[in-house]
Short mmCIF file of C-alpha atoms and ligand atoms in Angstrom, two decimals:
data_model
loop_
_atom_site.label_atom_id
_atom_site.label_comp_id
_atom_site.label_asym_id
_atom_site.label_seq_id
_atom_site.Cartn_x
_atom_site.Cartn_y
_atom_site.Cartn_z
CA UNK A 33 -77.31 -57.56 130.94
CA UNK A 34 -79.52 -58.08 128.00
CA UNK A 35 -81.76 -55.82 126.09
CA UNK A 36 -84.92 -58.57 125.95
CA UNK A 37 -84.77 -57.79 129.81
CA UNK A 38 -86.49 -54.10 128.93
CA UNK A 39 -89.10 -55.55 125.97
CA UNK A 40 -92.32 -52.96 125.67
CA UNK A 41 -94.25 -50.51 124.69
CA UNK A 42 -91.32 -48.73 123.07
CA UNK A 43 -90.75 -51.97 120.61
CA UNK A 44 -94.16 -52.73 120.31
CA UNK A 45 -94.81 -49.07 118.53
CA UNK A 46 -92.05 -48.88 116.29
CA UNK A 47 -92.55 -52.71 114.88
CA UNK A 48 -96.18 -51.25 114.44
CA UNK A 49 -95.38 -48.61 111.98
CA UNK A 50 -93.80 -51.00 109.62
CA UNK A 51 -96.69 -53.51 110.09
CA UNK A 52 -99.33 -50.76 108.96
CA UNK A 53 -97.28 -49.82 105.70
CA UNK A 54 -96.33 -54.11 105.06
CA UNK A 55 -92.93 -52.73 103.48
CA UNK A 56 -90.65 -55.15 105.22
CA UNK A 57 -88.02 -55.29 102.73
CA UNK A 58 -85.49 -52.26 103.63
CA UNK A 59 -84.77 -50.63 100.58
CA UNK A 60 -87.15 -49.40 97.86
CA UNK A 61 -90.94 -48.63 97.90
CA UNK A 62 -90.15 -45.22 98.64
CA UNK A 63 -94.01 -44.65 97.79
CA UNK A 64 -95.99 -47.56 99.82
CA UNK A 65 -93.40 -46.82 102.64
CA UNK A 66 -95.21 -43.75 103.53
CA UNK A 67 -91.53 -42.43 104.97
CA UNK A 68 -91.15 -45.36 107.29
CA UNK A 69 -87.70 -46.16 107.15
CA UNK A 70 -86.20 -48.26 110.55
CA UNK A 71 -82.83 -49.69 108.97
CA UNK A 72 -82.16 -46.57 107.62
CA UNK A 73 -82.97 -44.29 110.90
CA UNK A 74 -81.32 -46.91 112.99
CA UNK A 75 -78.09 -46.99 110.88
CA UNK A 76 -78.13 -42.83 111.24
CA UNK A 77 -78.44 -43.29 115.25
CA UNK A 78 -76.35 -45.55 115.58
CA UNK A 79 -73.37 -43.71 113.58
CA UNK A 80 -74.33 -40.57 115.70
CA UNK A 81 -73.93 -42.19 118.56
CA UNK A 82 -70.47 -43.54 117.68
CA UNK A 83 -69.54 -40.71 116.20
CA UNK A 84 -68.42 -42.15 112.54
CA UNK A 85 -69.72 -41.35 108.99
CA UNK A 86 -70.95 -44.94 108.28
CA UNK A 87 -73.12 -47.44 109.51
CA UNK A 88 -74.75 -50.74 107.50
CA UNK A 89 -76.84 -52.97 109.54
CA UNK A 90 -77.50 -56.53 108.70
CA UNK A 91 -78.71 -59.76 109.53
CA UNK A 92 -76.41 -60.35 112.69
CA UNK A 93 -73.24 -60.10 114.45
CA UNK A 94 -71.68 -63.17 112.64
CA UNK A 95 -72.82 -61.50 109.58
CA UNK A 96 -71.31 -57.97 110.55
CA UNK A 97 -68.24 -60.04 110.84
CA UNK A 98 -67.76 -61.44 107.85
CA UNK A 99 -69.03 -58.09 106.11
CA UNK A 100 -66.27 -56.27 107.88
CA UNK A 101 -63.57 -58.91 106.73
CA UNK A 102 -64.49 -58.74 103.29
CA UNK A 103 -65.07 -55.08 103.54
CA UNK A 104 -61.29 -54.32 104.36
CA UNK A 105 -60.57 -56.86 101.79
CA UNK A 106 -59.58 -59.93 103.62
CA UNK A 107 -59.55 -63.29 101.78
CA UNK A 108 -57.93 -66.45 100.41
CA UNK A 109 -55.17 -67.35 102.46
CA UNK A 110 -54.47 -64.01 104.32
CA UNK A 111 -54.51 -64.60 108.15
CA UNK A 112 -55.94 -62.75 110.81
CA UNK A 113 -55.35 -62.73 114.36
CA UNK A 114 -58.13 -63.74 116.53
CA UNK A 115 -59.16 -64.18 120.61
CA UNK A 116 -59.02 -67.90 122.05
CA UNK A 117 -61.36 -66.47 124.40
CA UNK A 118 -64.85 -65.43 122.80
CA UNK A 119 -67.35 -66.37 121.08
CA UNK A 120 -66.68 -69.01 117.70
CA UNK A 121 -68.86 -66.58 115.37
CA UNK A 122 -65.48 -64.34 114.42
CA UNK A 123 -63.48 -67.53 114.39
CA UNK A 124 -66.13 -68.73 111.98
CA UNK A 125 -66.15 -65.62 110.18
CA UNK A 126 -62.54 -65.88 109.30
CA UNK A 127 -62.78 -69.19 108.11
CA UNK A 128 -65.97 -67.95 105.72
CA UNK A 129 -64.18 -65.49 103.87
CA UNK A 130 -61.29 -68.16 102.98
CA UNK A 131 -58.70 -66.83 105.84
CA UNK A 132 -56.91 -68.42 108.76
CA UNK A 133 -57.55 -68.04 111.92
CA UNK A 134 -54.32 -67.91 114.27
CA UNK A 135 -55.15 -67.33 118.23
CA UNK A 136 -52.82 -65.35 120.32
CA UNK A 137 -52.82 -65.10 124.28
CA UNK A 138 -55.10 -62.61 126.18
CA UNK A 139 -54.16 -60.80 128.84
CA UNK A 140 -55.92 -59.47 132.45
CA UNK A 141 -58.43 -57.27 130.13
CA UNK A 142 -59.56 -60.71 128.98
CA UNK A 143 -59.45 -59.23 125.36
CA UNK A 144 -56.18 -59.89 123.23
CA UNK A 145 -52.98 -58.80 124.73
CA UNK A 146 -50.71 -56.50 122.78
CA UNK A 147 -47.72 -58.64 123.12
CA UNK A 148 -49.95 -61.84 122.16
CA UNK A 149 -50.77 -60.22 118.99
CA UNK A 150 -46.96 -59.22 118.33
CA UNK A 151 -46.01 -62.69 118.88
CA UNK A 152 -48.56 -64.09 116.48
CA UNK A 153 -47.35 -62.24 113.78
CA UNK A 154 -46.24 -63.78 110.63
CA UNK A 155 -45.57 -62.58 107.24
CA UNK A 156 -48.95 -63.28 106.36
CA UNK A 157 -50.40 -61.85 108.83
CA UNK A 158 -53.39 -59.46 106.97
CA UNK A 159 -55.46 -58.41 110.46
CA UNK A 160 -56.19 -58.55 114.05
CA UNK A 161 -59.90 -58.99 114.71
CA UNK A 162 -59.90 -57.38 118.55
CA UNK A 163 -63.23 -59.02 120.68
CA UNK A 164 -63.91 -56.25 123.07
CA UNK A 165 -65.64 -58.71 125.47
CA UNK A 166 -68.45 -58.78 127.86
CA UNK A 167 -68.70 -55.54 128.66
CA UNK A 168 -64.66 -53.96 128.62
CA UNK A 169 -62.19 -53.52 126.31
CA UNK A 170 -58.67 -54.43 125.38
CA UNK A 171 -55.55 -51.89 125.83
CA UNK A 172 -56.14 -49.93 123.24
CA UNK A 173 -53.37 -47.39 122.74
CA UNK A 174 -51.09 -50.36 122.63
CA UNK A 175 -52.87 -52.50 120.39
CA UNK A 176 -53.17 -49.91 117.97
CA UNK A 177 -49.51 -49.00 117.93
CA UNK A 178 -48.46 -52.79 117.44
CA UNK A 179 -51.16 -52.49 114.60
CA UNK A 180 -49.69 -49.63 112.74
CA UNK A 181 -46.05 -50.63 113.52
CA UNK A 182 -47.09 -54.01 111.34
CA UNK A 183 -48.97 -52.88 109.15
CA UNK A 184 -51.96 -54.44 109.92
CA UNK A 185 -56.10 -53.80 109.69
CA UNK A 186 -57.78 -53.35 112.72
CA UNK A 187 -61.06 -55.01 113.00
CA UNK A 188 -63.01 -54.68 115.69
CA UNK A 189 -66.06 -56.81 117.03
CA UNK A 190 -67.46 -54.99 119.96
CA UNK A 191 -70.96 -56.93 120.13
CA UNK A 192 -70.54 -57.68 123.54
CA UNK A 193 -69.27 -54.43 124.80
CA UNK A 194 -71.81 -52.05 122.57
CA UNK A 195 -71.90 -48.27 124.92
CA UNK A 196 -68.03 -49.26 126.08
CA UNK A 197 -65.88 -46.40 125.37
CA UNK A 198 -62.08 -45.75 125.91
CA UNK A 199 -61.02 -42.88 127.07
CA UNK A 200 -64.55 -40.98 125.52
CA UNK A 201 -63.97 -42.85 121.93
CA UNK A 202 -66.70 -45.41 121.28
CA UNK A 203 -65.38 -49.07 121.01
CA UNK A 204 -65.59 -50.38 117.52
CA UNK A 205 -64.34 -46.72 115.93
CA UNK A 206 -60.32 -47.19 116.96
CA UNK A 207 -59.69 -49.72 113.62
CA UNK A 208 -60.82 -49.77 110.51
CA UNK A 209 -64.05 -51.05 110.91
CA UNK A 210 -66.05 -52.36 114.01
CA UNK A 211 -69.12 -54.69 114.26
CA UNK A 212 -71.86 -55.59 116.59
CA UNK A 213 -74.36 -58.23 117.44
CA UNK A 214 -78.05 -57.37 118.52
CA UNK A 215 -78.77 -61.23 118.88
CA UNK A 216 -81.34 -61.93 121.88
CA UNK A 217 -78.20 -62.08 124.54
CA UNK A 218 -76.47 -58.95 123.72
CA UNK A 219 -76.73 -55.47 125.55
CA UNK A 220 -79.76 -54.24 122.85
CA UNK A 221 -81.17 -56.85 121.01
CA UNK A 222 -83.70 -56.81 117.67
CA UNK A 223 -84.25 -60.26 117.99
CA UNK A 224 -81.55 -60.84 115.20
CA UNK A 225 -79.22 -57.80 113.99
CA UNK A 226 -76.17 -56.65 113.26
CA UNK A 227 -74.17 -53.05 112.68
CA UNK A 228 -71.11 -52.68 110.21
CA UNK A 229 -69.39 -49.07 111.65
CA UNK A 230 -66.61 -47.15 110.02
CA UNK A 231 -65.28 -43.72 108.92
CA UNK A 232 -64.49 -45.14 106.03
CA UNK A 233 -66.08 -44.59 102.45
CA UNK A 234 -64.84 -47.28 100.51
CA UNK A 235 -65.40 -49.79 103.40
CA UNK A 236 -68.52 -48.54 103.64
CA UNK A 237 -69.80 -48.77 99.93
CA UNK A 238 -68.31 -52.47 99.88
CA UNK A 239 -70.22 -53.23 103.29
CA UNK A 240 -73.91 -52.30 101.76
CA UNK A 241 -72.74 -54.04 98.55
CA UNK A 242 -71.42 -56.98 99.75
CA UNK A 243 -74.08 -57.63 102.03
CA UNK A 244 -76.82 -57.82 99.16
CA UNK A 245 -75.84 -59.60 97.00
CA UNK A 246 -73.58 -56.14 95.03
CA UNK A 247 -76.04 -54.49 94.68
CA UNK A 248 -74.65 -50.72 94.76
CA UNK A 249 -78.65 -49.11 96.23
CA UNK A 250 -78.91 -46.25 93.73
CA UNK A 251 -82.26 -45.25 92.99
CA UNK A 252 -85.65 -46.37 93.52
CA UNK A 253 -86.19 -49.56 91.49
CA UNK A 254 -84.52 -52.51 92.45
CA UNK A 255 -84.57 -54.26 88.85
CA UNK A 256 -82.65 -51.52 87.67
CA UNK A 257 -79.09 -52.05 89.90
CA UNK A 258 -75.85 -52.49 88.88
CA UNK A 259 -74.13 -54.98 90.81
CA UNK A 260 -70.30 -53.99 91.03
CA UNK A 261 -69.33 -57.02 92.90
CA UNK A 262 -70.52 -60.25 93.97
CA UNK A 263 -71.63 -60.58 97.54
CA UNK A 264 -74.06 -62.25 99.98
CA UNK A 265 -77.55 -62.13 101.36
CA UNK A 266 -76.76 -60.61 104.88
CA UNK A 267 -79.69 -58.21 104.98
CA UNK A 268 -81.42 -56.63 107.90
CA UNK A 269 -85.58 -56.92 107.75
CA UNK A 270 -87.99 -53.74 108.62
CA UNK A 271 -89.40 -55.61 111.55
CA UNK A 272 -85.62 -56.59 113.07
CA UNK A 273 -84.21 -52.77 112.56
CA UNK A 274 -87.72 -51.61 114.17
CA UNK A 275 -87.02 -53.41 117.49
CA UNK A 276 -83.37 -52.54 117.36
CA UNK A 277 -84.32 -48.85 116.83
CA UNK A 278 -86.65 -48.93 119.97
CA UNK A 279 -83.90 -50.66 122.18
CA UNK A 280 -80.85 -48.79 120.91
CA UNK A 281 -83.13 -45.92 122.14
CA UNK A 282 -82.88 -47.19 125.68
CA UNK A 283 -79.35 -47.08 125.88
CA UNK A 284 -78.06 -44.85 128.19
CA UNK A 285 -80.77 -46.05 130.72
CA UNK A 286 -79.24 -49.76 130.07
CA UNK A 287 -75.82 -48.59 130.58
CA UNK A 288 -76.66 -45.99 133.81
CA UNK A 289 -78.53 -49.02 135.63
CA UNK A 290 -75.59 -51.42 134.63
CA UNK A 291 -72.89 -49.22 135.83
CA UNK A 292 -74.98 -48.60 139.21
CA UNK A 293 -75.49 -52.66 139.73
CA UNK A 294 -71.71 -53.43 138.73
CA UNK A 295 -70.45 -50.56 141.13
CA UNK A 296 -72.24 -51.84 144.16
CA UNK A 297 -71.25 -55.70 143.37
CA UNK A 298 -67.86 -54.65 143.38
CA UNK A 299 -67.79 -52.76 146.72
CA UNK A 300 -68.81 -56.15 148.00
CA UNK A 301 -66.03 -58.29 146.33
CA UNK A 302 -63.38 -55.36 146.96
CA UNK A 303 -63.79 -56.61 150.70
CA UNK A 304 -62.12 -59.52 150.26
CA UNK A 305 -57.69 -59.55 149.41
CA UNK A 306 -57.82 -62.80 147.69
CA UNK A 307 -60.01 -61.16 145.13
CA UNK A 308 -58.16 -59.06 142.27
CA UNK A 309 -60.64 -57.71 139.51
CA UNK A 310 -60.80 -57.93 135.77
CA UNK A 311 -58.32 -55.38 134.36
CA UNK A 312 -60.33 -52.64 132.64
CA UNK A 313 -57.82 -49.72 130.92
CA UNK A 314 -60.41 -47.24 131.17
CA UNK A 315 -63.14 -47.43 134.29
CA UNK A 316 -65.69 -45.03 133.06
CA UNK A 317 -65.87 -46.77 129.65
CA UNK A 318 -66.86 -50.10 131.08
CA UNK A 319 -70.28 -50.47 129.90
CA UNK A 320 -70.43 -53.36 132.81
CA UNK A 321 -72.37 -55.67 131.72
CA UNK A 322 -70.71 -58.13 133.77
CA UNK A 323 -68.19 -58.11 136.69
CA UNK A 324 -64.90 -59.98 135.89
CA UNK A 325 -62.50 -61.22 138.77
CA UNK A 326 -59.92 -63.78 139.34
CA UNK A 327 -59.01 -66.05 142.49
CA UNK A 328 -55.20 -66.47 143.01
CA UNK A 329 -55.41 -69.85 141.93
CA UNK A 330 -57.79 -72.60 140.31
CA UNK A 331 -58.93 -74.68 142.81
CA UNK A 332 -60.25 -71.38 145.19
CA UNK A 333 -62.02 -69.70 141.75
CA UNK A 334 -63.63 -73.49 141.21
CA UNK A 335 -64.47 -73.50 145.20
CA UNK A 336 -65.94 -70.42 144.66
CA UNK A 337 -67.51 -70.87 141.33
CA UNK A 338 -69.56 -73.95 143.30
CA UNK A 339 -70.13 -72.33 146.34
CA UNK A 340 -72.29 -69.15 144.41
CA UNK A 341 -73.91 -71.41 142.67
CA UNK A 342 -75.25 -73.65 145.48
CA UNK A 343 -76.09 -70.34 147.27
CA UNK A 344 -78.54 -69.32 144.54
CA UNK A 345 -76.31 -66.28 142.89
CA UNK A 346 -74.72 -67.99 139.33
CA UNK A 347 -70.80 -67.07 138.41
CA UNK A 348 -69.92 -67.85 134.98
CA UNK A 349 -66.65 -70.08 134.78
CA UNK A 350 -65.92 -69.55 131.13
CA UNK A 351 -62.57 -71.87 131.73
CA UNK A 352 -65.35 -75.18 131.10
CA UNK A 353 -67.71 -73.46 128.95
CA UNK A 354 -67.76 -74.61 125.63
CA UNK A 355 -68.73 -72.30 123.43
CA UNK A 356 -66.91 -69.30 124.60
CA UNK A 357 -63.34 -70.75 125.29
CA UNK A 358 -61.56 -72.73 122.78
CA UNK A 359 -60.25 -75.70 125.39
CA UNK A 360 -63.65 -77.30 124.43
CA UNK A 361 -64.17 -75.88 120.84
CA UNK A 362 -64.07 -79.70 119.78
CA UNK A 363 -65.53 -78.57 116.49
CA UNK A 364 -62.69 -76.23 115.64
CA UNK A 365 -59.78 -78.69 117.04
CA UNK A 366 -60.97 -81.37 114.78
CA UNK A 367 -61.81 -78.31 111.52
CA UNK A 368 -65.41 -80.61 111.38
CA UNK A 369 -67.26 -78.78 109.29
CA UNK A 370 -70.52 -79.15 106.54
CA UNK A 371 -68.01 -78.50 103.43
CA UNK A 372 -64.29 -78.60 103.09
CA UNK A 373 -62.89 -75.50 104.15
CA UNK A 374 -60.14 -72.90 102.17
CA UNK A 375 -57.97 -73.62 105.08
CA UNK A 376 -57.66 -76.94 104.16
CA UNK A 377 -55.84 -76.58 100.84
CA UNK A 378 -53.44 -74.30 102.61
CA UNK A 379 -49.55 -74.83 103.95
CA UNK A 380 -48.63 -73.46 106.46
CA UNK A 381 -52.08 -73.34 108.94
CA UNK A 382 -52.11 -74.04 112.71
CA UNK A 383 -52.75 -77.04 114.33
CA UNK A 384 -56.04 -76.11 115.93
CA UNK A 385 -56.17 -79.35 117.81
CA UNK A 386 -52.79 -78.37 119.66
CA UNK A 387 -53.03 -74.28 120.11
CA UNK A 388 -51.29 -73.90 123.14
CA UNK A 389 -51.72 -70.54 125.34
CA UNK A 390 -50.68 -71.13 128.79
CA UNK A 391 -51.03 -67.68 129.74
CA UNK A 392 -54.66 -67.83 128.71
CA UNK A 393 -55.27 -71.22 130.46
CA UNK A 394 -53.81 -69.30 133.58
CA UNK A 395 -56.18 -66.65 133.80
CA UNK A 396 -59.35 -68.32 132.33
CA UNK A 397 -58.85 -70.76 135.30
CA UNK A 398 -58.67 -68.57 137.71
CA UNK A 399 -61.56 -66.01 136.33
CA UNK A 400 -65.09 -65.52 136.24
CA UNK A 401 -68.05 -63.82 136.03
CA UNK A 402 -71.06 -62.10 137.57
CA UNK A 403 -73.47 -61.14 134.94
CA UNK A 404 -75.47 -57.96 136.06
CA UNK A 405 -79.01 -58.26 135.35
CA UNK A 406 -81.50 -55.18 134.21
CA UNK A 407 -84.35 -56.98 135.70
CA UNK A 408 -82.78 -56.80 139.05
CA UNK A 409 -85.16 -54.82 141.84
CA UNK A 410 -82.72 -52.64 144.38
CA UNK A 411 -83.94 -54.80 146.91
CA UNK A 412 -83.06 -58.24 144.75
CA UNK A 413 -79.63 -56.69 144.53
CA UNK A 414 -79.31 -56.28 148.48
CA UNK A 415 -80.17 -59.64 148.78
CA UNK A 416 -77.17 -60.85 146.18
CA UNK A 417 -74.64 -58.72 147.54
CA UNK A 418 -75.63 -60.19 151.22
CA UNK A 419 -75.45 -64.19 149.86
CA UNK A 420 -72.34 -63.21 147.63
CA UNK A 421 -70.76 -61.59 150.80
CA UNK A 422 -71.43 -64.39 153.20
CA UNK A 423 -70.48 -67.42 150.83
CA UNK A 424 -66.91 -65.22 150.05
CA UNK A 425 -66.11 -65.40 153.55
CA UNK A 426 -67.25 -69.07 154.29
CA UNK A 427 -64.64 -70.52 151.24
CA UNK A 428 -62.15 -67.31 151.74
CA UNK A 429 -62.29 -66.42 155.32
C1 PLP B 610 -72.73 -62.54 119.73
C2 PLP B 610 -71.42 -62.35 119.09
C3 PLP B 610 -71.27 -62.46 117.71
C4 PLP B 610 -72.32 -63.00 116.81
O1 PLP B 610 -73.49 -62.32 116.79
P1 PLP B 610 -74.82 -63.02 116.24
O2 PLP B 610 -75.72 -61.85 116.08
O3 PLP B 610 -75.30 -63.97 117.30
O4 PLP B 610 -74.50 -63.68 114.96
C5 PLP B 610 -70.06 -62.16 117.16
N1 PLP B 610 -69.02 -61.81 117.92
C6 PLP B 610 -69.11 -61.74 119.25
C7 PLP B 610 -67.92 -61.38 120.03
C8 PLP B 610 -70.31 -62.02 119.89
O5 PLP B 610 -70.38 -61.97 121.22
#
């Protein structure tokens, strides 16, 4: 799955250019810089790739986040619909730019459902912030109907599904803005990184802002700035863009060898009726980083959950994870946080220690996960698909 898996020569070089100039800071020096500009080159890749006009990298995914939120102008009080099924970083996001989170079910795509989202609507409902996750994406033609039929901003944090597409659009272009993670567990990595995507030009100008501190990055002396708003220090260094650059690079070959491992784990599971399969509204945009499937009921996904593990080959049963699903987000349930939060002076907010979603519960009991690994041989795959086969029919028959 990740992109530390394929660490070389590749990274090695273009971390080397910046380390001959010593220009780590990304903007300026247009001298000293001798033309060395990763952030820059990365942030024109990556919006080719996609397809959109504008890309800002930054520090990380959280960061891309809360960029994104402020970019489209979400604040104080507004709420925004988020996935009880995740990662806390967008939940935490949210919360950062003074907003409230309120979760809504998921559905077989394991991404927010489009009637969840409908039924978490409020009048103060400002966004939904979609989690394409691990790997596939939500149903998109639906979500962005109930979107536009409410009026409200799609935001969407593909970080664990970057190289998904639906039906040939990249994931991350369908709202108004998307965002990404390069963190060291995510499908590229740069060590730490993050990408801000959008066609739009006033997002855009507010994301670059916003994430240093306003400054609006015209000319070539720092000093001399105007700063049209206030903002942050969410910026992305020389050295982080230079790995991301060389690993964004490797793409395709990440996503070919992905697709190829998934497609051959599957053919195994497909053997077996019990077994239904993570529901994925486009196949040939899954960027399959991971093979989701469900049991008909707990107590046969926990059997199996146990029994792949004893036998060597690890399923991830996000149902008792706890920091991907929020049944043990004790930290959110009880709001504990370092300062007291916006939310807090606010009427009218969720009880996060009693969010109940018993469709959720349903599936995330009876769901998990093979991860699919780059660093797999052919041969190391044979030998998984022959242990996954034979402990599937000791517990299923
Ligand atoms: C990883 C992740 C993030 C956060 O990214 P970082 O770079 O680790 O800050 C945000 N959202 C989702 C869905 C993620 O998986």
């Amino acid at each position: 799955m990740p992109g530390m898996e394929l660490f070389g020569d590749e990274e090695r070089r273009e971390v080397m250019d910046v380390l001959e100039t010593g220009i780590l800071f990304r903007y300026n020096f247009d001298g000293p810089r001798k033309g060395i500009w990763k952030a820059r080159t990365f942030e024109e890749e990556f919006s080719k790739y996609h397809g959109v006009d504008y890309c800002h990298m930054c520090s990380n995914g959280t960061a891309a986040d809360i960029i994104s939120l402020a970019s489209v102008g979400i604040g104080a009080g507004d709420e925004v619909i988020v996935p009880p099924y995740s990662f806390i970083a967008p939940i935490e996001a949210v919360f950062t730019v003074g907003a409230v989170p309120v979760f809504a079910e998921i559905d077989e795509t394991l991404c927010l459902s489009p009637e969840g989202i409908e039924a978490a609507i409020t009048p103060r409902t400002k966004a939904v912030l979609l989690v394409h996750l691990f790997g596939s994406m939500a149903k998109m033609d639906e979500i962005v109907r109930v979107c536009e039929k409410h009026n409200l901003i799609l935001v969407e944090d593909a970080a664990p599904a970057l190289g998904g597409t639906y039906r040939g659009k990249h994931l991350g272009t369908f709202g108004k803005v998307g965002c990404f993670s390069f963190d060291f567990f995510k499908v590229i990595t740069a060590g730490e990184g993050g990408a801000v995507i959008t066609n739009d030009r006033d997002v855009y100008e507010t994301a670059h802002m916003f994430g240093d501190h306003g400054h609006d990055h015209i000319g070539d002396n720092r000093g001399a700035e105007q700063h049209p708003i206030l903002g942050f220090n969410f910026r992305i260094s020389e050295l982080h863009a230079a790995v991301g650059l060389a690993q964004f690079r490797k793409l395709d070959l990440i996503l070919a060898r992905q697709r190829d491992y998934q497609a051959q784990l599957k053919e195994v599971l497909s053997a077996f009726p019990q077994i239904t399969f993570r529901d994925v509204p486009d196949p040939a945009g899954d960027s399959a980083t991971t093979l989701g499937f469900l049991l008909p009921d707990t107590q046969t996904a926990v059997r199996v959950h146990e029994a792949m593990g004893k036998a060597g080959v690890g399923t991830a049963y996000w149902y008792n994870n706890n920091f991907h699903y929020i049944r043990n987000w004790e930290h959110l349930k009880g709001l504990k946080s370092a300062y007291k939060l916006p939310v807090e002076l606010l009427d009218n907010v969720p009880d996060y220690a009693d969010i109940q979603l018993p469709r959720t519960d349903d599936i995330m009991s009876r769901m998990q996960m093979i991860e699919i690994r780059l660093s797999w041989t052919q041969e190391e795959l044979d030998g998984i698909k022959e242990m996954t086969q034979k402990v599937l029919r000791e517990v299923l028959g």
